[in-house]
Coordinates of C-alpha atoms and ligand atoms in Angstrom, one line a residue:
X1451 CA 0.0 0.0 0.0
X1452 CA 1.4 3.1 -1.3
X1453 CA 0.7 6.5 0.8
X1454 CA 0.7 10.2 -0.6
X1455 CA -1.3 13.0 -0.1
X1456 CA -3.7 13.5 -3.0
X1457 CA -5.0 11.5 -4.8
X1458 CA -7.0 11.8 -8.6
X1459 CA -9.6 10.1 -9.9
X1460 CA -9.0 11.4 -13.7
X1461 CA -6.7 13.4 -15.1
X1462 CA -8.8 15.9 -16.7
X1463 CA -10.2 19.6 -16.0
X1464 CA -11.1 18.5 -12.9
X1465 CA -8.3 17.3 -11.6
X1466 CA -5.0 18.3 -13.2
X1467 CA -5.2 21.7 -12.1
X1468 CA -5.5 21.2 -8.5
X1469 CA -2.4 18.4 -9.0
X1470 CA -0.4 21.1 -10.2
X1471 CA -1.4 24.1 -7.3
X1472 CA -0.6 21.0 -4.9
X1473 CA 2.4 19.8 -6.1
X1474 CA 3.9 23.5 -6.5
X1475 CA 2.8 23.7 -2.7
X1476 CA 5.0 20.5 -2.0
X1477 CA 2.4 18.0 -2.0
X1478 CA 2.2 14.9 -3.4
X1479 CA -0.3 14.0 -5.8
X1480 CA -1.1 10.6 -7.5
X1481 CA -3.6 11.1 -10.6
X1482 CA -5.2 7.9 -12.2
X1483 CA -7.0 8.1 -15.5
X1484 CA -8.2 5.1 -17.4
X1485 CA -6.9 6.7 -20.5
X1486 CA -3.1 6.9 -19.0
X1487 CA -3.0 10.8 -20.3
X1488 CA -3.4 13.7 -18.8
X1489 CA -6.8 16.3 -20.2
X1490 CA -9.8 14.2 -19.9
X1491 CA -12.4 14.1 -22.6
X1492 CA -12.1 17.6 -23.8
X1493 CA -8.6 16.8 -26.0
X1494 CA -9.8 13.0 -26.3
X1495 CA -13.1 14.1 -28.2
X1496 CA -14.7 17.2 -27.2
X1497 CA -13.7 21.1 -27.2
X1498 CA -10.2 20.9 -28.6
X1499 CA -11.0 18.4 -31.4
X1500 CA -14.2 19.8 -32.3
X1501 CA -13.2 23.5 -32.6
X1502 CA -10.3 22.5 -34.4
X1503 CA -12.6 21.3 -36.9
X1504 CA -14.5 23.9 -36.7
X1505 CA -12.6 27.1 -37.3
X1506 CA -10.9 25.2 -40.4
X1507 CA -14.8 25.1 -41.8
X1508 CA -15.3 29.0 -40.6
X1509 CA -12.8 29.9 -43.1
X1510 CA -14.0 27.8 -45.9
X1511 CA -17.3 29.4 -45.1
X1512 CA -16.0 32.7 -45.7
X1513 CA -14.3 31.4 -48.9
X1514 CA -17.5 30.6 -50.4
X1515 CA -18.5 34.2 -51.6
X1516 CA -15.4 35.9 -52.1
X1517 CA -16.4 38.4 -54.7
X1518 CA -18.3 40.4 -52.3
X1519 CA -14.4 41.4 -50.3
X1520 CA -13.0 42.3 -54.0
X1521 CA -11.1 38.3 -53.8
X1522 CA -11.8 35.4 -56.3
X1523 CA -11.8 31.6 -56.6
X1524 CA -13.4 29.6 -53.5
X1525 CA -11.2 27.6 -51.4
X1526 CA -11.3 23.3 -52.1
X1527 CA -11.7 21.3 -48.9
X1528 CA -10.1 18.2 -48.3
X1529 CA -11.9 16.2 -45.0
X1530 CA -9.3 13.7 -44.5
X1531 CA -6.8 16.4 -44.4
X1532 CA -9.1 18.6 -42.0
X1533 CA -9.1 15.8 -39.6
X1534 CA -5.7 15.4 -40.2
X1535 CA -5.1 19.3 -38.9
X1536 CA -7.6 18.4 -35.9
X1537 CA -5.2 15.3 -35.0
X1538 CA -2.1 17.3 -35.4
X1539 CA -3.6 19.7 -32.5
X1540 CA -4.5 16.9 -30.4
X1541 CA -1.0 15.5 -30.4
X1542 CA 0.9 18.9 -29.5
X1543 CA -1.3 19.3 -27.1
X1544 CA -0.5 15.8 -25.6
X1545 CA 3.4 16.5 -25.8
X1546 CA 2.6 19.9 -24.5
X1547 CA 0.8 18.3 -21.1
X1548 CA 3.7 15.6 -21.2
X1549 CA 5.8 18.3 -20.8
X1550 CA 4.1 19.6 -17.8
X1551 CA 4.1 16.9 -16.1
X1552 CA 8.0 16.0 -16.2
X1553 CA 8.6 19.6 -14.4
X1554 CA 6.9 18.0 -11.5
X1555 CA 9.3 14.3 -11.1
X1556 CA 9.0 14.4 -7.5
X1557 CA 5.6 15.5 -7.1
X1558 CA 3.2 14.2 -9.9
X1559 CA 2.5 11.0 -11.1
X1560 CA 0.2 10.1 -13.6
X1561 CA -1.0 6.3 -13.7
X1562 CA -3.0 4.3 -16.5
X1563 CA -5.7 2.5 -14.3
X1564 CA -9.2 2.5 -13.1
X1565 CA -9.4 3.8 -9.7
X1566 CA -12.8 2.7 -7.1
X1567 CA -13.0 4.0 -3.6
X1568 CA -12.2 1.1 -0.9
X1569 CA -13.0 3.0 2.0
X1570 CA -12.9 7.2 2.8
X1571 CA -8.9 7.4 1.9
X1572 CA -7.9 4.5 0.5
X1573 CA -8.3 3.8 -3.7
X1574 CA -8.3 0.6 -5.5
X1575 CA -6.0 0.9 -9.1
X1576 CA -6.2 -2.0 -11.3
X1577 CA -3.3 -1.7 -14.1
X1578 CA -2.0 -3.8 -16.8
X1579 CA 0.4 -5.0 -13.7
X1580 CA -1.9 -5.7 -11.1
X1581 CA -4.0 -4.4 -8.4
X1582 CA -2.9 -0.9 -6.3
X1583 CA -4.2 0.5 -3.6
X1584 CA -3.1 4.0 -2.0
X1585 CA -3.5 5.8 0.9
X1586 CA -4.4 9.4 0.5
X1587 CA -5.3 12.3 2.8
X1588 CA -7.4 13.9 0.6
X1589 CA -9.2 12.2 -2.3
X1590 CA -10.3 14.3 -5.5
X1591 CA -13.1 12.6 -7.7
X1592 CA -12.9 13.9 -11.0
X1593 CA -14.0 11.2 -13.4
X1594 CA -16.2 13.4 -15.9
X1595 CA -18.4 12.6 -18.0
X1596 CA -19.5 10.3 -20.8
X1597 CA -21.9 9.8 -23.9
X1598 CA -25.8 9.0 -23.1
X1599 CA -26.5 6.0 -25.1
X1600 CA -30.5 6.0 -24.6
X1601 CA -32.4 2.2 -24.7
X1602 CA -33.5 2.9 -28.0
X1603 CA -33.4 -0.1 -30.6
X1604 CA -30.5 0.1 -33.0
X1605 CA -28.5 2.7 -30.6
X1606 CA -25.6 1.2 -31.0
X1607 CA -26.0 1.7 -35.0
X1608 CA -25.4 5.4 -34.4
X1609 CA -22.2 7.3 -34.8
X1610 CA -21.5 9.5 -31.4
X1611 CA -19.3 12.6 -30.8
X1612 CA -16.5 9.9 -30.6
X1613 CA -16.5 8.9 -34.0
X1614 CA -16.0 12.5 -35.0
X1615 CA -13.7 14.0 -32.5
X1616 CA -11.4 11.3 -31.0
X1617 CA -7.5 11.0 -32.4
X1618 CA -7.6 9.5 -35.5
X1619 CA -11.3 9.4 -35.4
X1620 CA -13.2 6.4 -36.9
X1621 CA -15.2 9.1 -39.3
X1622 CA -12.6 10.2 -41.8
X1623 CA -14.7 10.9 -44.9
X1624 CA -17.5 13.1 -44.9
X1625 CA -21.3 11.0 -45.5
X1626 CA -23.5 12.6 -47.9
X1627 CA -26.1 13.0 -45.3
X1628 CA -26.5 12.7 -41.8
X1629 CA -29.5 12.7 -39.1
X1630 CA -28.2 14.1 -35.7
X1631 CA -30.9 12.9 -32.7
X1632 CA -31.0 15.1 -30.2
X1633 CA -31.3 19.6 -30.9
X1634 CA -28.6 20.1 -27.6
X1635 CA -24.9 21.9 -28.3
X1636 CA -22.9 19.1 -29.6
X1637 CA -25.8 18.4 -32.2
X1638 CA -25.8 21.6 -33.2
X1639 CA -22.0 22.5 -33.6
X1640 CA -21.9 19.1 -35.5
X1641 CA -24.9 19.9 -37.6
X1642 CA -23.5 23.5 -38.3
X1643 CA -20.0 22.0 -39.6
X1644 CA -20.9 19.0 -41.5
X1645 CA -23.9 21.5 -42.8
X1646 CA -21.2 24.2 -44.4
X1647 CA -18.9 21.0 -45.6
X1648 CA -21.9 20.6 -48.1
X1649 CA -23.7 17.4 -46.2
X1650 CA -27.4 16.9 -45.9
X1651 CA -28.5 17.4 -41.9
X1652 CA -30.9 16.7 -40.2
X1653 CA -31.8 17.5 -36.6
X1654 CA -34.3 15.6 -34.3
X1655 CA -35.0 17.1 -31.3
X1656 CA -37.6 15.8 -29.1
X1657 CA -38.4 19.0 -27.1
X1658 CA -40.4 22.2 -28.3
X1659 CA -37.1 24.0 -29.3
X1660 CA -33.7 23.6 -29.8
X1661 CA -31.1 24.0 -26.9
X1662 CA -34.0 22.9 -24.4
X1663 CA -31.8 23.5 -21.1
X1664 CA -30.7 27.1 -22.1
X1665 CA -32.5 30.2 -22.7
X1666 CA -35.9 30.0 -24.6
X1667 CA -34.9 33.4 -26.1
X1668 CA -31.4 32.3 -27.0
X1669 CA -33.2 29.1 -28.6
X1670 CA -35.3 31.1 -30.8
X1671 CA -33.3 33.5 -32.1
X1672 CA -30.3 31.1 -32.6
X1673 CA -32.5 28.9 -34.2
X1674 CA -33.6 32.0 -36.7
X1675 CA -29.9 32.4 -37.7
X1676 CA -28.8 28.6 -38.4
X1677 CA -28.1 28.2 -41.8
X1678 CA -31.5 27.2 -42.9
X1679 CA -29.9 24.2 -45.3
X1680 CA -29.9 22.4 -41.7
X1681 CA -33.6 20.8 -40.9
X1682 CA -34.5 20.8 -37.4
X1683 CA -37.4 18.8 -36.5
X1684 CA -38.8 19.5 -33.1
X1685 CA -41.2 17.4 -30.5
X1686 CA -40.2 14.6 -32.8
X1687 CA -39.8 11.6 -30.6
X1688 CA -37.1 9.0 -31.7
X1689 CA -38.5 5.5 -31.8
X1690 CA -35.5 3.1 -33.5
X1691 CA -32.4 3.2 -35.7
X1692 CA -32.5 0.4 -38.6
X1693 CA -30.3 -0.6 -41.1
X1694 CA -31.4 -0.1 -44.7
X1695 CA -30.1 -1.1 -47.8
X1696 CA -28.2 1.9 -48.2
X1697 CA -28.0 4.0 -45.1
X1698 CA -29.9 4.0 -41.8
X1699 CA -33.7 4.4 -41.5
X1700 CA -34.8 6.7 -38.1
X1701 CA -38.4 5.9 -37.0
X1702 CA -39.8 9.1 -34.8
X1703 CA -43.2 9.7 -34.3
X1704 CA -44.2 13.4 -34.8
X1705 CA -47.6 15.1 -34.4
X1706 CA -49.0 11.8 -33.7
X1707 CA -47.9 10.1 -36.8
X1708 CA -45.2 7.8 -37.4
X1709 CA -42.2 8.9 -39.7
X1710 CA -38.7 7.8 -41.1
X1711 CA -35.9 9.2 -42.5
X1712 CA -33.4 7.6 -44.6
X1713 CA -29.7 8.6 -44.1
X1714 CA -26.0 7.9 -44.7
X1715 CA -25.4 7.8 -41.1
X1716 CA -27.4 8.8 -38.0
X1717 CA -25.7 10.4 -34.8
X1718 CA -26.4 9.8 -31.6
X1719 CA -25.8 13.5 -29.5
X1720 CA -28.9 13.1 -26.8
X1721 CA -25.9 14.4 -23.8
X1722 CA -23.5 13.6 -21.2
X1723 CA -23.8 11.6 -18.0
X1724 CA -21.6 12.0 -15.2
X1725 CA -19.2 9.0 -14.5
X1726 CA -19.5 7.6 -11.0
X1727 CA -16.2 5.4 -9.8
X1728 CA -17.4 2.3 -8.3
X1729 CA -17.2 2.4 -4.3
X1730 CA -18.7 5.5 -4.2
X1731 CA -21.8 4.6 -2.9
X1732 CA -20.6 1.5 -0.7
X1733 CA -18.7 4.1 1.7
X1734 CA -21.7 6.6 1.6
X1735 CA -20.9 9.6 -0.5
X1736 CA -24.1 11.0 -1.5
X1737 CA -25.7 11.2 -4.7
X1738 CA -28.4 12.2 -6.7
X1739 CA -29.9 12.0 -10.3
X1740 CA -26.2 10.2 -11.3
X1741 CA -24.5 13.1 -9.9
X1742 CA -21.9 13.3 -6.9
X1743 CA -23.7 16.2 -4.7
X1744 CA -20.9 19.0 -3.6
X1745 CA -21.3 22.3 -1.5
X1746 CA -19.7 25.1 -2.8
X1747 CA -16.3 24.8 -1.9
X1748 CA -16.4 21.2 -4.0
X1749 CA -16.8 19.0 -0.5
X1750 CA -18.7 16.0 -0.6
X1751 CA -20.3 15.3 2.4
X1752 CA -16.6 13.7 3.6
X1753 CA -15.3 17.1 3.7
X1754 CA -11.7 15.5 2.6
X1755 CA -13.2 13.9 -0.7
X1756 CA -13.9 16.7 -3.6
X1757 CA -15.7 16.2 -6.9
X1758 CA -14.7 19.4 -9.0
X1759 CA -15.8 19.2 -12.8
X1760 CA -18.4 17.4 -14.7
X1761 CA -19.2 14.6 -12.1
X1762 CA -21.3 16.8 -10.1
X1763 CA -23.2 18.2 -12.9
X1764 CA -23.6 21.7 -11.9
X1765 CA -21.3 22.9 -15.6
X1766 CA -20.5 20.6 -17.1
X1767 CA -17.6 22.5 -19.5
X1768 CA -13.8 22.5 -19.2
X1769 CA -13.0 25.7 -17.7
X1770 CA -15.3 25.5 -15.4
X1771 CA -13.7 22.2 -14.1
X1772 CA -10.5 23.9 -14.1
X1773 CA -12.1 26.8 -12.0
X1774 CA -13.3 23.9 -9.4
X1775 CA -10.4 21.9 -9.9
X1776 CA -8.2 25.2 -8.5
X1777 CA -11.0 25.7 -5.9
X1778 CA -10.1 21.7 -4.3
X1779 CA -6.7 22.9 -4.3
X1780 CA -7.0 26.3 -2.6
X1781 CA -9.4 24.1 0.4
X1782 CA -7.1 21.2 0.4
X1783 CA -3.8 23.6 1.3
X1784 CA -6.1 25.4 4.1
X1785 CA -6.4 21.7 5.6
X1786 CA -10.3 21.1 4.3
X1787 CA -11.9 24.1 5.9
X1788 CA -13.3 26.3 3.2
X1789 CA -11.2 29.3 2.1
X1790 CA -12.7 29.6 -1.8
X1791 CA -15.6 29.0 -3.5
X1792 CA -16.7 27.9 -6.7
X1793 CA -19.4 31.1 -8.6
X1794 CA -21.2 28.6 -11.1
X1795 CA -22.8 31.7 -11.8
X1796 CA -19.7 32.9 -13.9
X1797 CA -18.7 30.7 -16.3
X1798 CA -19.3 31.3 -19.6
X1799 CA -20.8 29.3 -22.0
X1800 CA -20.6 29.4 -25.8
X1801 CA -21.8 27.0 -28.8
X1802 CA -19.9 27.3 -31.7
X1803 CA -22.4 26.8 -34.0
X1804 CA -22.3 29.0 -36.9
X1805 CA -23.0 32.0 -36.1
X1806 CA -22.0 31.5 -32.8
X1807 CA -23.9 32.2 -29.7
X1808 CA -22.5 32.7 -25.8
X1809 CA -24.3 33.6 -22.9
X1810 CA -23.5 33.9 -18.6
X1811 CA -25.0 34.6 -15.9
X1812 CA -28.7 35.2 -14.7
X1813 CA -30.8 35.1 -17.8
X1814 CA -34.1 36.6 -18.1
X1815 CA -35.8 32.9 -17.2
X1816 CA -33.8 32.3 -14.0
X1817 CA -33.9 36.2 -13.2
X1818 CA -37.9 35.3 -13.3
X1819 CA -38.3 32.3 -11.1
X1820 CA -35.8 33.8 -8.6
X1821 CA -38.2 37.1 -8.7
X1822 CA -35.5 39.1 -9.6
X1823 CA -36.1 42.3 -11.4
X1824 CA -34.1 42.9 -14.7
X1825 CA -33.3 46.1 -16.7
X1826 CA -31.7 45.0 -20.0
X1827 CA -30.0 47.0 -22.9
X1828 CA -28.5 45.4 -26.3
X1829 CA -26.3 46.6 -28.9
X1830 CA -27.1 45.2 -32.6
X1831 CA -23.8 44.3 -35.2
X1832 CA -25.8 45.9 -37.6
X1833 CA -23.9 49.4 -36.4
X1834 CA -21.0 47.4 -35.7
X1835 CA -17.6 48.7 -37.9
X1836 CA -16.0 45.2 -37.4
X1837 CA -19.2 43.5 -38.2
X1838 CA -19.9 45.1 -40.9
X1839 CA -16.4 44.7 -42.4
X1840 CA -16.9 40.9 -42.1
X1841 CA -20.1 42.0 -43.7
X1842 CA -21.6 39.3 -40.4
X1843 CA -24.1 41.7 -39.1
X1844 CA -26.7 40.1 -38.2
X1845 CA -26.5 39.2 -34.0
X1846 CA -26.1 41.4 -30.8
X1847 CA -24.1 41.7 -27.7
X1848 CA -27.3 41.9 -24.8
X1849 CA -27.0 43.1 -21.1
X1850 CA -29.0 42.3 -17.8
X1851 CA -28.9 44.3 -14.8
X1852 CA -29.9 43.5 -11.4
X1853 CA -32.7 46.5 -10.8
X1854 CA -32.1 47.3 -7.1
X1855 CA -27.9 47.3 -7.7
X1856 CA -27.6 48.2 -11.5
X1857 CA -24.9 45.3 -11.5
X1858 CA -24.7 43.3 -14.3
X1859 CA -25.6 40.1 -13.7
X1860 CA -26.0 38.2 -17.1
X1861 CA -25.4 38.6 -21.1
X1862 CA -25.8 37.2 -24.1
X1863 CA -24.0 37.4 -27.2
X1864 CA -24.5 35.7 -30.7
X1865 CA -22.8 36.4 -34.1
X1866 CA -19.7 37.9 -34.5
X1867 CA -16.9 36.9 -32.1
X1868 CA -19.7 35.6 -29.2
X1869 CA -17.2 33.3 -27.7
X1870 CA -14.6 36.0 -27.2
X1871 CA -17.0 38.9 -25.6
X1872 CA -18.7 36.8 -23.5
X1873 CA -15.2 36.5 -21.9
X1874 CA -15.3 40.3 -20.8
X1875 CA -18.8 39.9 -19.8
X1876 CA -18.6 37.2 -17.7
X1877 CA -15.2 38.7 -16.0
X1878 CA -17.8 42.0 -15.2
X1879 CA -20.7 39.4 -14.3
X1880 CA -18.0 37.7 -11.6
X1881 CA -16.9 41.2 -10.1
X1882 CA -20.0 42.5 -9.9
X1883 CA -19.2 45.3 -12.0
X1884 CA -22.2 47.9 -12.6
X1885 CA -23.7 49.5 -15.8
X1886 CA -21.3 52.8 -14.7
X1887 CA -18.3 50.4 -14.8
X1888 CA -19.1 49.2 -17.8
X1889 CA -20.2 52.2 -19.8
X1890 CA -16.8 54.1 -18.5
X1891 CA -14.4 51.4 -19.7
X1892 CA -12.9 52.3 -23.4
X1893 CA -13.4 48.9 -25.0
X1894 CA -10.9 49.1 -28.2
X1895 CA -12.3 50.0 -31.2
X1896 CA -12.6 48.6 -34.0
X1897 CA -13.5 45.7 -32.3
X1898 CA -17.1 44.3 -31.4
X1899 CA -16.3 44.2 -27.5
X1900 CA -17.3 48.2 -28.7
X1901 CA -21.0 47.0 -28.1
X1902 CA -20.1 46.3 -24.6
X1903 CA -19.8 49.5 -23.2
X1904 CA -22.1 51.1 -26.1
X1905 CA -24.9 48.8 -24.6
X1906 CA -24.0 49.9 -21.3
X1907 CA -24.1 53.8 -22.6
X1908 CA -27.4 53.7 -23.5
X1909 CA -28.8 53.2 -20.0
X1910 CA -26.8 56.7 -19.1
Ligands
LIG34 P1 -13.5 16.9 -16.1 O1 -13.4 18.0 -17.1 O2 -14.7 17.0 -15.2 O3 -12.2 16.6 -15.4 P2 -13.2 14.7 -18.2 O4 -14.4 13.9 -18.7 O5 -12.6 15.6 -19.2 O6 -13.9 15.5 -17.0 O7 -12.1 13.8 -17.5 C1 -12.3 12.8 -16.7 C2 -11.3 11.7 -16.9 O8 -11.5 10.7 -15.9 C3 -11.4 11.0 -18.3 O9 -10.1 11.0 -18.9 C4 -11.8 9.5 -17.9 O10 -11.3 8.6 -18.8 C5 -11.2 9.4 -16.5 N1 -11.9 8.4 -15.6 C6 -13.2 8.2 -15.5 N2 -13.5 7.2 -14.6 C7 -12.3 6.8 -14.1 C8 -11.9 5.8 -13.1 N3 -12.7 5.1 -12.4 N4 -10.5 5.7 -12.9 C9 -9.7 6.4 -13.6 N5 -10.0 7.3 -14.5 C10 -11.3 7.6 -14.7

């Protein structure tokens, strides 16, 4: 039995970040991931891999109608070689993280196994070479999150997020059409690539709109901007996946009738599920709906055991794991009594769809049910100079203020450069700035973070 001071379930988000606060502090961590490399799911097959994808299609996109910025001749795409680019990224980005770890010899190790609690500090590994178990002072579960395979017949026909995002993905050629189940944000940035790359897509979403757990305004008008080429069925409820003779056929039934579609492939994007390490309930850490429950300051209810990042399922995105990661560190090093907190109500969250959209914060739903009173402003990209030399004016940048403080306390942004303003917003939504702070700052021009303070200005 080997004994250490921290110990990591996964080596992703969640967990890396605290192992590297720790072991800077002198600590010394253990991390386990089944995958045996450090980053979790979000270099394996989500954010890194899918927006490397991504931004390659953004500038075909543009290519497409070049006469209108005085250029000529469209670029030619090449899928294999797109992925190639995406797999490229991926293995930097390994080396990179190999890197890391090798500054820490002493203090970080990083072992391929699966971990499972045995009791409230000690952690089963099995590896290729046997059974481990360690002894750990403080135990931090961050095993993530996977892909919801629903009991529908002919699931396990379906492509998932996987097939398109993992190093040297099985998907290497583009189909001529594919049906996406399930209208949530990895549908949809799938949908909007594959859509622009020239293949047929369909959506099939079983709820009344589109992004269902966001914003019913956001849903709306980001469903308004998609590229219309992409069909999005709604309240369309998927029955079974069968194979054809050329394709898959999808039975839903819709407005009380059954129907099918015929495509090349169909895509299974319904959501994630947390990942709960076996053990965990045997020695009594509490649970609910598949989630690992956590205060605050990332505690479960053994105030020596964290579960920072997806497994809890408060945000389930990387930098917010990294945020709660960093948290377990800060309350591990002040011996397990609370000195920092996690603000779930600051992250930011963005789908890159195209155009994209990003939002944080209280949004006029929550602001409703909590009986908070809103006063919001927007600022449209139609006035915008770097919109409009894009020629992508269509979107805005929109503010909420708490009435009684004038602090802003959510915003929205879709279209041009969403993913990068909502960075400014949410720093102003985490330090409570107010509609003076804002409207006083001078936001660079010609840039579109312009609208920030603009927006702001008009409530002055
Ligand atoms: P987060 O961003 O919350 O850290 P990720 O899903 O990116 O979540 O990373 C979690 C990592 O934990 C993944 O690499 C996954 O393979 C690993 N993992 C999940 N369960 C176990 C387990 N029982 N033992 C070891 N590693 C695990």
């Amino acid at each position: 039995m080997t004994q250490i001071d921290v110990i990591t379930i996964g080596a992703g988000g969640g967990a890396y970040p605290a192992a590297f606060r720790l072991a800077k502090a002198g600590k010394k961590v253990i991390m386990i991931d089944t995958k045996g490399v450090m980053s979790g799911n979000c270099l394996a097959e989500g954010c890194v891999p899918s927006k490397a994808l991504r931004e390659v299609t953004g500038i075909y996109k543009q290519s497409r109608f070049p006469e209108k910025f005085g250029l000529s001749g469209a670029l030619k795409f090449s899928y294999k070689q797109m992925v190639s680019h995406k797999d490229y990224v991926q293995d930097i980005r390994y080396n990179q993280h190999q890197k890391e770890l090798e500054e820490f010899p002493d203090n970080i190790q990083l072992i391929k196994g699966k971990a499972s609690l045995v009791d409230s500090h000690k952690v089963s590994v099995e590896t290729e070479s046997g059974n481990k178990i360690f002894l750990a002072q403080q135990i931090i579960i961050a095993s993530g999150a996977d892909i919801v395979m629903p009991p529908i017949k002919g699931a396990e026909l379906c492509i998932t997020s996987r097939d398109v995002y993992a190093l040297h993905p099985n998907l290497s050629e583009l189909p001529k059409s594919l049906t996406i189940i399930g209208g949530g944000y990895i549908g949809l940035e799938t949908a909007s690539i594959f859509c622009e790359l020239g293949v047929k897509v369909t959506v099939i979403e079983m709820m009344d709109r589109i992004l269902p757990t966001m914003e019913p305004r956001l849903s709306e008008e980001l469903q308004r901007m998609l590229n219309p080429n992409i069909k999005i069925i709604l309240n369309a409820k998927v029955e079974e996946v069968n194979k054809a003779a050329s394709g898959f056929d999808l039975s839903f039934v819709h407005s009380n009738q059954k129907k099918t579609i015929n495509s090349e492939l169909v895509m299974m994007a319904i959501g994630r599920h947390p990942v709960i390490p076996e053990g965990i309930t045997e020695i009594g850490i509490k649970t609910e709906k598949g989630r690992i429950l956590v205060n605050n300051a990332l505690q479960t209810n053994f105030s020596h055991i964290y579960a920072p990042g997806d497994v809890n399922g408060r945000s389930m995105l990387f930098h917010s794991a990294v945020r709660q990661s960093l948290v377990v560190a800060n309350n591990i090093l002040a011996g397990n009594v609370p000195i920092d907190y996690m603000n779930f109500e600051a992250v930011p969250a963005t789908v890159f769809t195209f155009p994209e959209m990003a939002f944080v914060g209280v949004l006029p739903s929550a602001a409703k049910e909590r009986g908070i009173s809103l006063i919001e402003t927007a600022y449209s990209f139609k006035g915008d100079s770097r919109a409009q030399i894009y020629d992508e004016r269509e979107g805005e940048i929109r503010e909420f203020f708490d009435k009684d403080t004038m602090k802003l306390i959510g915003a929205w942004v879709i279209g041009i450069d969403a993913a990068n303003l909502i960075g400014e917003l949410g720093l102003a939504v985490q330090q409570g700035l107010t509609v003076f702070d804002l409207a006083r700052y001078a936001d660079q021009h010609p840039m579109a973070s312009e609208g920030i303070s603009k927006a702001a200005r008009k409530l002055m």
